[in-house]
CSV table of C-alpha atoms in Angstrom, one decimal:
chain,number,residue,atom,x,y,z
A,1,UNK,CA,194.1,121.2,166.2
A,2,UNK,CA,191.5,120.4,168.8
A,3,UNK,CA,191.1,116.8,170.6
A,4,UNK,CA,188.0,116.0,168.8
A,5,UNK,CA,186.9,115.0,165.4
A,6,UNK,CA,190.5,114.1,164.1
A,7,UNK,CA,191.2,111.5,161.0
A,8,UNK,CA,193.8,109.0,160.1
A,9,UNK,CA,195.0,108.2,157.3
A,10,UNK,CA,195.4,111.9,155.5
A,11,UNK,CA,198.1,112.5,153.6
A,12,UNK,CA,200.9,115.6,154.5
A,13,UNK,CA,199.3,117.6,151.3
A,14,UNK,CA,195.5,117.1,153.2
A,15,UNK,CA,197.0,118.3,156.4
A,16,UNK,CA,198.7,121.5,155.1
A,17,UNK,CA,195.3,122.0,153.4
A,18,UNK,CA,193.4,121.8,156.7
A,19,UNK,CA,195.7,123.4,158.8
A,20,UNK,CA,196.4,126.5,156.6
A,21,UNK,CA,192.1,126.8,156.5
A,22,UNK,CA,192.3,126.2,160.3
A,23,UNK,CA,193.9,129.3,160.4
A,24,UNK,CA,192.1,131.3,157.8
A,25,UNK,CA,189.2,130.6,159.8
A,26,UNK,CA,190.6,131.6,163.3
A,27,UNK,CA,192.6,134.5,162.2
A,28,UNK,CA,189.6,135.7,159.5
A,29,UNK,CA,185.8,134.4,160.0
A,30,UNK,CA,185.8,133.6,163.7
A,31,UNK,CA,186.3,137.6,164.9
A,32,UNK,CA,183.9,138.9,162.1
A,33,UNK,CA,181.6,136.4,161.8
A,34,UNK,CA,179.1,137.6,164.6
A,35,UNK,CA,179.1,141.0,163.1
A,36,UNK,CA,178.6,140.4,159.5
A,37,UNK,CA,175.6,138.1,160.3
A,38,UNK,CA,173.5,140.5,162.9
A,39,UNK,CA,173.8,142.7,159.5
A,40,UNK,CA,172.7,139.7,157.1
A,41,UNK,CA,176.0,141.6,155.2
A,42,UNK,CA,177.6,139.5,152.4
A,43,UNK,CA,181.4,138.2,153.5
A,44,UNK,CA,183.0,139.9,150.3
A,45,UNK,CA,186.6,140.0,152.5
A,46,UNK,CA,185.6,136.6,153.3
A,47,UNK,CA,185.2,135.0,150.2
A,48,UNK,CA,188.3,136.7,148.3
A,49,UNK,CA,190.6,135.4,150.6
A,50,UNK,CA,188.9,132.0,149.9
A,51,UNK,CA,189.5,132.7,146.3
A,52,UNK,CA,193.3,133.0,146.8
A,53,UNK,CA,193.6,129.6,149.4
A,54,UNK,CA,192.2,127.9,145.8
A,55,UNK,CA,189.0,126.8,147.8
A,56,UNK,CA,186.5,127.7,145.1
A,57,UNK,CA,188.7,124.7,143.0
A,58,UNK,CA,189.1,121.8,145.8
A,59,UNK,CA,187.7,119.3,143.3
A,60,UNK,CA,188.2,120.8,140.6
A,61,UNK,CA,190.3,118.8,138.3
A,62,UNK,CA,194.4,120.0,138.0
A,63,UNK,CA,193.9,120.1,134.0
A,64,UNK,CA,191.1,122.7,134.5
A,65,UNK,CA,193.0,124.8,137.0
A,66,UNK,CA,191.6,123.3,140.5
A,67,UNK,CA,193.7,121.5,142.9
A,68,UNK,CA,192.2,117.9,142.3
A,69,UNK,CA,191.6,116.9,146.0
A,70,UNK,CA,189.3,114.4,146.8
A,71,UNK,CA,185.9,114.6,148.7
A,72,UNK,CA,187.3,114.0,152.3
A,73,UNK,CA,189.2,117.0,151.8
A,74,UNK,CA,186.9,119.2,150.9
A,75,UNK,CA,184.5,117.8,153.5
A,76,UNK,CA,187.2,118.7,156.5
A,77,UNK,CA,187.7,121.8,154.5
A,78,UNK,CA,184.3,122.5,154.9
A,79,UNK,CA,183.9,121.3,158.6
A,80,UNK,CA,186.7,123.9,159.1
A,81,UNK,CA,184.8,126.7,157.7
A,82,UNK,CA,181.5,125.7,159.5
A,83,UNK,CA,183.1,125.8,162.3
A,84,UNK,CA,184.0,129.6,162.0
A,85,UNK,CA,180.7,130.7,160.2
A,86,UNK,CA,178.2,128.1,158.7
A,87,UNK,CA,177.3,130.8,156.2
A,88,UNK,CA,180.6,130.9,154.6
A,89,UNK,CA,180.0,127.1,154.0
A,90,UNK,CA,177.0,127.9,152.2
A,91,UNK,CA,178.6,129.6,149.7
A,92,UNK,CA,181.5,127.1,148.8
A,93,UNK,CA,178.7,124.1,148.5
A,94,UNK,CA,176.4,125.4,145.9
A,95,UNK,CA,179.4,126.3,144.0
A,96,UNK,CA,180.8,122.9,144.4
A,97,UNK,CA,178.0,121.1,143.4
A,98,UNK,CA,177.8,122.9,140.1
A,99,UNK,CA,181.4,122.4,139.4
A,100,UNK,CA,180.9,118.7,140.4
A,101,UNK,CA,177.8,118.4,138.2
A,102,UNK,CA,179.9,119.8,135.0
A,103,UNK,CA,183.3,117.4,136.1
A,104,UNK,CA,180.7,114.6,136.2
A,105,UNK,CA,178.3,114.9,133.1
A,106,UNK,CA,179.0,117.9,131.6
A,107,UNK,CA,180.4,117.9,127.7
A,108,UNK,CA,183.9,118.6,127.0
A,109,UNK,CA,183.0,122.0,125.8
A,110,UNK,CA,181.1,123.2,129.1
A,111,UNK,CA,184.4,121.6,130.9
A,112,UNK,CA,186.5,123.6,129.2
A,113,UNK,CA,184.0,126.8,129.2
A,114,UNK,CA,182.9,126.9,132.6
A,115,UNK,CA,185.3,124.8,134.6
A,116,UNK,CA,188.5,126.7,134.5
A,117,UNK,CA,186.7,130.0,135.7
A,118,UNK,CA,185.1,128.8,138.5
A,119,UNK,CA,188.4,126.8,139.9
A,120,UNK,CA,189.2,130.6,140.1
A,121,UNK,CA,186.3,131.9,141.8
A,122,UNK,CA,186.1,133.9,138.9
A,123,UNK,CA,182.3,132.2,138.2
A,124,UNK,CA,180.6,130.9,141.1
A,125,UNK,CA,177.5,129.0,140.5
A,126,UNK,CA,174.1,128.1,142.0
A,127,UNK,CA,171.7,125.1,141.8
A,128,UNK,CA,168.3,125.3,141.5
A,129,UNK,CA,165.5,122.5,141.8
A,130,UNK,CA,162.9,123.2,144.7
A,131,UNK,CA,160.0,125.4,143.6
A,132,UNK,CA,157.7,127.3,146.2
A,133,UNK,CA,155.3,124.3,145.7
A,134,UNK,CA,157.4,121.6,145.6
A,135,UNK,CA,159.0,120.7,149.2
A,136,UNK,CA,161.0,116.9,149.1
A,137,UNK,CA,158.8,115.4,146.1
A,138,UNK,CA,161.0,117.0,142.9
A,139,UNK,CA,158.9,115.1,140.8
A,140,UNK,CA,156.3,117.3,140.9
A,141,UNK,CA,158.3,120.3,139.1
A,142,UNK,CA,156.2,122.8,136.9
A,143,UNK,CA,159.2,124.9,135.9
A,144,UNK,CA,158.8,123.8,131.6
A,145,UNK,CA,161.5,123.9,128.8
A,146,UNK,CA,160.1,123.6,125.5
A,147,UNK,CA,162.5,123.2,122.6
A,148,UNK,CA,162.3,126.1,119.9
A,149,UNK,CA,165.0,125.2,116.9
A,150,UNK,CA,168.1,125.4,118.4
A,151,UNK,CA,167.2,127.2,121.9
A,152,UNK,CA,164.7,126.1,124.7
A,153,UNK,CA,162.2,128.7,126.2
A,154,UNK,CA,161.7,128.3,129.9
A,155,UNK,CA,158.9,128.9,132.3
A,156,UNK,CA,158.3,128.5,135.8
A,157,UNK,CA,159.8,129.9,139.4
A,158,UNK,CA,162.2,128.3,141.3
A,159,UNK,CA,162.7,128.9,145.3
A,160,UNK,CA,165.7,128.6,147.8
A,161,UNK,CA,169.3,129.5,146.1
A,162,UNK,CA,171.8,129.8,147.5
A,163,UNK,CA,174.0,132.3,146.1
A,164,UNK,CA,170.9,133.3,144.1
A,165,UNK,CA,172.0,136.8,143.8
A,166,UNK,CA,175.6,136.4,143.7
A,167,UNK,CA,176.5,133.9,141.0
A,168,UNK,CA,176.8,134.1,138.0
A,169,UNK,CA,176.1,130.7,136.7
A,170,UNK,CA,172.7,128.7,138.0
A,171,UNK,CA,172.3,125.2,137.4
A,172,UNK,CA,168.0,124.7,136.7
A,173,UNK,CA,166.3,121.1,136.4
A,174,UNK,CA,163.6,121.7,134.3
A,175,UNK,CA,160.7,119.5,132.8
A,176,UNK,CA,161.3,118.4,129.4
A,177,UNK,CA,158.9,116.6,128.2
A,178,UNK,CA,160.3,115.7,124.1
A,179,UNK,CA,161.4,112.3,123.4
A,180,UNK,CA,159.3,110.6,126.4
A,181,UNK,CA,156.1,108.4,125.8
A,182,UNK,CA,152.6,109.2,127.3
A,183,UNK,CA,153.2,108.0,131.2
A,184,UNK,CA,156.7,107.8,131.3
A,185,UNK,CA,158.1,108.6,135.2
A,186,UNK,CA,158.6,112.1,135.9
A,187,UNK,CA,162.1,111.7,136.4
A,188,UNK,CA,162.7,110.9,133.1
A,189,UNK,CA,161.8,114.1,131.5
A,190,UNK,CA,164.0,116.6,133.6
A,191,UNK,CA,166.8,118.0,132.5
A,192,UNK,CA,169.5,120.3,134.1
A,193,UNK,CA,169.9,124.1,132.1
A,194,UNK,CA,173.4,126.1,132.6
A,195,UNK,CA,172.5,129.3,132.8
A,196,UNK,CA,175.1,132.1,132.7
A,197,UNK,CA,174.0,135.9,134.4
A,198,UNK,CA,175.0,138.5,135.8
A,199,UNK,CA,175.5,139.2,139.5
A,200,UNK,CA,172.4,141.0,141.7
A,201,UNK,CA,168.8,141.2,142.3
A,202,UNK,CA,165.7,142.0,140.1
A,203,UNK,CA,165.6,141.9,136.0
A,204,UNK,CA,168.3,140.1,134.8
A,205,UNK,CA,170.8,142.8,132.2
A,206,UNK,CA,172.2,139.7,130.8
A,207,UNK,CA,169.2,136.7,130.1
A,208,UNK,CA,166.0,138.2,128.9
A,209,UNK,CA,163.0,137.2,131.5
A,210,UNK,CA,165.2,136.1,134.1
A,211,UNK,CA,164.4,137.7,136.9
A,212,UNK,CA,166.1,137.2,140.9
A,213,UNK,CA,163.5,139.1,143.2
A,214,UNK,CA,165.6,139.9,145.7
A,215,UNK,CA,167.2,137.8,149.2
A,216,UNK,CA,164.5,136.0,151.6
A,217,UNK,CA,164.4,137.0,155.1
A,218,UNK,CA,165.4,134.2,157.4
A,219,UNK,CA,165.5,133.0,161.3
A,220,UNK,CA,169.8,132.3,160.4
A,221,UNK,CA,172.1,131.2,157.7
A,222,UNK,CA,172.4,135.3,157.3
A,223,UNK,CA,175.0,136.7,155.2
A,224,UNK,CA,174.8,134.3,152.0
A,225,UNK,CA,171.8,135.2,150.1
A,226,UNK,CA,168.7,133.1,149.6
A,227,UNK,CA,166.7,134.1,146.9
A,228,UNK,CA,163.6,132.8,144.2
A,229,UNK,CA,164.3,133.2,140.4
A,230,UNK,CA,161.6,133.5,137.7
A,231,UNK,CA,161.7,132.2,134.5
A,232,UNK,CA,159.4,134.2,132.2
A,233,UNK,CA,160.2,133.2,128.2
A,234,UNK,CA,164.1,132.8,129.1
A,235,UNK,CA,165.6,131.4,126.2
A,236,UNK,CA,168.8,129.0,126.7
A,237,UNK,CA,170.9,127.5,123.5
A,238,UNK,CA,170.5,123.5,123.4
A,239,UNK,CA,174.7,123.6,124.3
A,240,UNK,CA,173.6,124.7,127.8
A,241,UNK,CA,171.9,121.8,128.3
A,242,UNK,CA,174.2,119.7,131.4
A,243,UNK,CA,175.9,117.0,128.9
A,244,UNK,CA,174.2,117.7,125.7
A,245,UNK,CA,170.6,115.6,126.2
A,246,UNK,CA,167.7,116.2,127.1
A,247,UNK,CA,165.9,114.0,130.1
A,248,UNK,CA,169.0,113.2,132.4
A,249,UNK,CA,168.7,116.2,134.7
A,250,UNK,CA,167.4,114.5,137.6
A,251,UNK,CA,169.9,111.8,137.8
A,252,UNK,CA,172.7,114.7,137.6
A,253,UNK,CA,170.7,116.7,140.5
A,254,UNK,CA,170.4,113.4,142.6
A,255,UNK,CA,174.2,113.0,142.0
A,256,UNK,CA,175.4,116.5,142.7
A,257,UNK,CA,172.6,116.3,146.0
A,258,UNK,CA,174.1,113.3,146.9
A,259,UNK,CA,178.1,114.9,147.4
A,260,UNK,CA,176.4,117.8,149.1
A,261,UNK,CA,174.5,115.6,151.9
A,262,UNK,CA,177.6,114.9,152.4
A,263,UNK,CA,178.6,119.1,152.5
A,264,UNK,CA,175.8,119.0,154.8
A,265,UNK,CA,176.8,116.6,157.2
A,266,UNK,CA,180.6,118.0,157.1
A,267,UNK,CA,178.7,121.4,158.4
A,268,UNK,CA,176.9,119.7,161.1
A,269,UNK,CA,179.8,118.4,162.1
A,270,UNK,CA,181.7,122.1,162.1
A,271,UNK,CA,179.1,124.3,163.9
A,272,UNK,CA,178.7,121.3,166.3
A,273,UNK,CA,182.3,121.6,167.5
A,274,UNK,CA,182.3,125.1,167.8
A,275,UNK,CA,179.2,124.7,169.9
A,276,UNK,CA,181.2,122.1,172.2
A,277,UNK,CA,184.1,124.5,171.9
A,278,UNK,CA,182.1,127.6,173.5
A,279,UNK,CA,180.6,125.7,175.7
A,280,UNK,CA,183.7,123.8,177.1
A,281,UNK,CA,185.3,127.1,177.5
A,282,UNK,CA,182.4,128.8,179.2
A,283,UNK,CA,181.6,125.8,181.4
A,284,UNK,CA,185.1,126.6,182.9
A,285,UNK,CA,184.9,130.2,183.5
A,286,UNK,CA,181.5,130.7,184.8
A,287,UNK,CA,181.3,130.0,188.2
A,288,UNK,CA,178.5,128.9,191.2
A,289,UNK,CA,178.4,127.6,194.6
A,290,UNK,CA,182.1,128.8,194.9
A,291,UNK,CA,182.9,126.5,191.8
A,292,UNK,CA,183.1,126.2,187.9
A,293,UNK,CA,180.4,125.1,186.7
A,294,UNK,CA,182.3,122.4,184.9
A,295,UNK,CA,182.7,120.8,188.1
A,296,UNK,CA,179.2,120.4,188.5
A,297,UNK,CA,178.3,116.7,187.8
A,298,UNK,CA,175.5,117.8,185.5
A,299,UNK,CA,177.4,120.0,183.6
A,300,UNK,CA,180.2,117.4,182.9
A,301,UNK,CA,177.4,114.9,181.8
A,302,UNK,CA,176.3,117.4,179.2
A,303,UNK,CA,180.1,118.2,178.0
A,304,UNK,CA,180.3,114.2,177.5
A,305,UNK,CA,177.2,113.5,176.0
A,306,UNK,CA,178.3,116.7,173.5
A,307,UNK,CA,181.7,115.5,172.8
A,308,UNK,CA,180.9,112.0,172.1
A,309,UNK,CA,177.9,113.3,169.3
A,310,UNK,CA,180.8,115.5,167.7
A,311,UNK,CA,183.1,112.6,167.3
A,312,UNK,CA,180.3,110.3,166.0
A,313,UNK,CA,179.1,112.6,163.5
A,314,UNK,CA,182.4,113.2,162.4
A,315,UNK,CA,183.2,109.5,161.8
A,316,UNK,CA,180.4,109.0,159.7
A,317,UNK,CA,180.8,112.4,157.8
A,318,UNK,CA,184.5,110.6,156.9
A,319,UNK,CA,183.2,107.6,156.4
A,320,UNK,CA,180.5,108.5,153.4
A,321,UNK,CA,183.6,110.8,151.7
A,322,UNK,CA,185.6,108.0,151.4
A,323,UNK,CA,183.3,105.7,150.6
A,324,UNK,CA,182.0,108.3,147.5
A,325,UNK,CA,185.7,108.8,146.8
A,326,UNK,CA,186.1,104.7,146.3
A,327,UNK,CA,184.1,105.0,143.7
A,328,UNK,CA,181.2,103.4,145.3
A,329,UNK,CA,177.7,103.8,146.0
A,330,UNK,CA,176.9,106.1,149.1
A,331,UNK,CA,173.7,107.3,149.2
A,332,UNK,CA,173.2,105.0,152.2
A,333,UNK,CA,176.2,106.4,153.8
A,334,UNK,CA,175.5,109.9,152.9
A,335,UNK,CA,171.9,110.0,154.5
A,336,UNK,CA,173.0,108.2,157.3
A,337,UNK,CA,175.7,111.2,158.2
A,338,UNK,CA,173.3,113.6,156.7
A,339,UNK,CA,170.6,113.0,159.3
A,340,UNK,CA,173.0,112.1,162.3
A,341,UNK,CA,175.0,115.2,161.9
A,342,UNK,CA,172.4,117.6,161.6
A,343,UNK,CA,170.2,115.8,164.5
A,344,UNK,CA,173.5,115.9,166.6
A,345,UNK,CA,174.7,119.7,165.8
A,346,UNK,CA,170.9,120.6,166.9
A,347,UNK,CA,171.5,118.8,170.1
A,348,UNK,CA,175.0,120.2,171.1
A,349,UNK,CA,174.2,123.4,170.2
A,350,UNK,CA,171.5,123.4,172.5
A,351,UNK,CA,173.4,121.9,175.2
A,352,UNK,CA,176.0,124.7,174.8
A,353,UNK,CA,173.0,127.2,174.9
A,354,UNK,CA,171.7,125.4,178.2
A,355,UNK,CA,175.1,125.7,179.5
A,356,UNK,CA,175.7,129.4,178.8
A,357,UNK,CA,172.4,130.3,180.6
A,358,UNK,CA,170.9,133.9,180.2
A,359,UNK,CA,173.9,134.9,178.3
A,360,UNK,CA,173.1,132.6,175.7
A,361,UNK,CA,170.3,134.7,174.8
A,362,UNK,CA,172.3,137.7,174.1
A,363,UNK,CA,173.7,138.5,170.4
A,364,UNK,CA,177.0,139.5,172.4
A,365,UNK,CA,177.8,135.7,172.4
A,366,UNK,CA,178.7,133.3,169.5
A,367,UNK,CA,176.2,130.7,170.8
A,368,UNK,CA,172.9,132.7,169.8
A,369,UNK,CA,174.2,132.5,166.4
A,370,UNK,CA,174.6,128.9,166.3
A,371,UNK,CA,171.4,128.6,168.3
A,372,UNK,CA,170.0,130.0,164.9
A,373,UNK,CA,171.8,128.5,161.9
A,374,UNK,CA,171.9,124.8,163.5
A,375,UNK,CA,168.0,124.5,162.0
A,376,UNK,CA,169.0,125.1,159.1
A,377,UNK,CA,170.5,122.0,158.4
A,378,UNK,CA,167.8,119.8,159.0
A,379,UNK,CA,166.1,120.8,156.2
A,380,UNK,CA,168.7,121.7,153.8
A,381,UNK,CA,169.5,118.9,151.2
A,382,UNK,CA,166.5,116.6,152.1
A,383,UNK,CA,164.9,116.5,155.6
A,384,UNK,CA,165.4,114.0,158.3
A,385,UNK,CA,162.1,112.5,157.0
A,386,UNK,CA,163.2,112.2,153.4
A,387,UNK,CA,167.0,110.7,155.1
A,388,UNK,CA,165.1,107.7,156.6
A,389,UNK,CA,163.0,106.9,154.2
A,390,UNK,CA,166.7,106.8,152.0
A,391,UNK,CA,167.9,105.0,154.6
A,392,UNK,CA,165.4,102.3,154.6
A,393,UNK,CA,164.7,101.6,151.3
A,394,UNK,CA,168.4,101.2,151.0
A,395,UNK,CA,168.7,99.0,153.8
A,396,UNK,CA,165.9,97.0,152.9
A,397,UNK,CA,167.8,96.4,149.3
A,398,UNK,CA,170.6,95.4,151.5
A,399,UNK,CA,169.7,92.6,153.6
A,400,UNK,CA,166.4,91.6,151.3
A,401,UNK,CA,165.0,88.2,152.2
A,402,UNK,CA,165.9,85.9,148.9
A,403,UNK,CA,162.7,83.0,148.1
């Protein structure tokens, strides 16, 4: 284990769990991980050894098949695997955010349909909310369910899924308009649709008008695919509805987004001592004016300024796990590490660039990669922007003037 970014306080079970993924990630992502993404290829190898390390059921309750661990573990977990291939990561949080979404509100039936399955790998799900016009405000959604007997029929097209192509179970907040007066808040006529399908791109084999166009091209976060889905008459029983009624769906997305800021900020934290990690190492080897460059004051001003915003980011990644695992409010505490970890990854990984020079513009080293997938994540699960203004309102609830 490196120096930086360790935790008290976990337990000899949480340690095995971290070390043994430690390892995975050294000995199985690390050496293939520059590869696979210059070819935007999948990580099949990558993800079935996952499968057998039980990641895909971290959370997922013992009763259902999972391992029952707690959100700080899979958190590390996932700073572990960020740290080998931020891609990777990808793929474990949308399917953890579906699984959480069912443990949470789901009925007993879709607990016991869907839950077991997925603590397998066996399913692996995706959520689905933005829309190609929609950007932070989800109120706005267009995507419609209208009731028909005992089914709904849905409309619309959704944008940027992650594992869009390859899940097999999408988790779609919908507008839903039955049962709410004329005026009522947006918010209270979404709901959250299970949908089961089938693996791969274009016309769905398995649900009628579903169709997954195919992946998006992007700067980085290559490998996992990124895809749109359209909705065109797709009929869903009223059982697939997240917890049986209708008009709950955005407080079960804002509850499953609010456990994955917290994925988010775990990955900052990941790629961002990786970054430190190259950069350390290369600081050391390269040498000029008959030196290191790490003995270069400027250069050992970068390496502290980069070390001390990995173990800050890190502490408050910890610190909104536990607090969520306490059974308490976090969205304070999960914004706060979402936008400090993703500001801070951008930051080191740009100071690891700066320190590798020229050669940090060639795809031979690990740092170009980074250099690319660090923006990622300050978009992904709410922008900066959208963090503060969480921030602030919450603070302002906080310490509000009383008289």
């Amino acid at each position: 284990m490196s120096r930086l970014a360790q935790t008290d306080g976990l337990t000899d079970i949480q340690q095995e769990i971290l070390s043994t993924v430690r390892s995975f990630v050294d000995k199985e992502i690390i050496p293939v991980a520059n590869e696979l993404e210059h070819k935007d290829e999948y990580p099949t190898d990558i993800v079935e050894g996952l499968k057998e390390l039980g990641i895909f059921g971290l959370m997922i309750p013992e009763e259902y098949g999972g391992l029952g661990e707690s959100l700080l573990t899979y958190a590390l977990t996932v700073e572990e695997i960020a740290r080998g291939w931020m891609s990777v990561s990808g793929i474990i949080n949308t399917h953890f955010i579906v699984a959480y979404m069912l443990k949470q509100h789901g009925t007993q039936e879709q607990k016991d349909h869907f839950l077991p399955r997925m603590a397998t790998g066996e399913v692996r799900g995706a959520f689905s909310m933005s829309e190609p016009g929609l950007g932070s405000d989800v109120s706005a959604i267009r995507t419609k369910a209208v009731r028909d007997g005992d089914d709904y029929v849905i409309n619309g097209q959704k944008m940027w899924l992650t594992n869009g192509g390859t899940s097999n179970l999408v988790a779609v907040l919908c507008r839903t308009d039955e049962g709410q007066p004329e005026g009522a808040a947006p918010h209270k006529s979404m709901t959250t649709f299970l949908i089961e399908k089938e693996p791969g791109f274009g016309p769905n084999p398995k649900v009628k008008g579903l169709t997954v166009p195919g992946k998006i091209e992007k700067m980085g976060y290559k490998g996992v695919d990124t895809t749109e889905l359209i909705l065109e008459d797709v009929k869903i029983p009223s059982n697939r509805v997240l917890g049986g009624q209708s008009g709950r769906g955005f407080y079960q997305m804002m509850d499953g987004v609010e456990v994955g800021r917290v994925n988010v900020a775990a990955r900052g934290c990941g790629v961002a001592q990786r970054a430190f990690e190259l950069g350390i190492a290369y600081a050391q080897q390269r040498q000029t004016f008959g030196k290191p460059i790490a003995q270069h004051q400027a250069i050992q001003f970068k390496l502290s300024e980069m070390a001390t915003k990995v173990e800050a980011a890190h502490a408050l990644m910890v610190n909104a796990a536990r607090k969520k695992d306490s059974g308490q409010r976090n969205d304070l505490e999960a914004g706060m590490a979402k936008y400090l970890a993703s500001e801070y990854c951008k930051e080191v990984v740009e100071d690891a660039f700066r320190i590798h020079g020229g050669y940090g513009f060639s795809k031979e080293y690990e740092i170009e990669r980074l250099y690319r997938e660090a923006p990622m994540l300050l978009i992904g699960e709410g922008t900066a922007e959208i963090q503060k203004m969480i921030i602030g309102r919450r603070l302002l609830e906080e310490y509000r003037i009383q008289g």
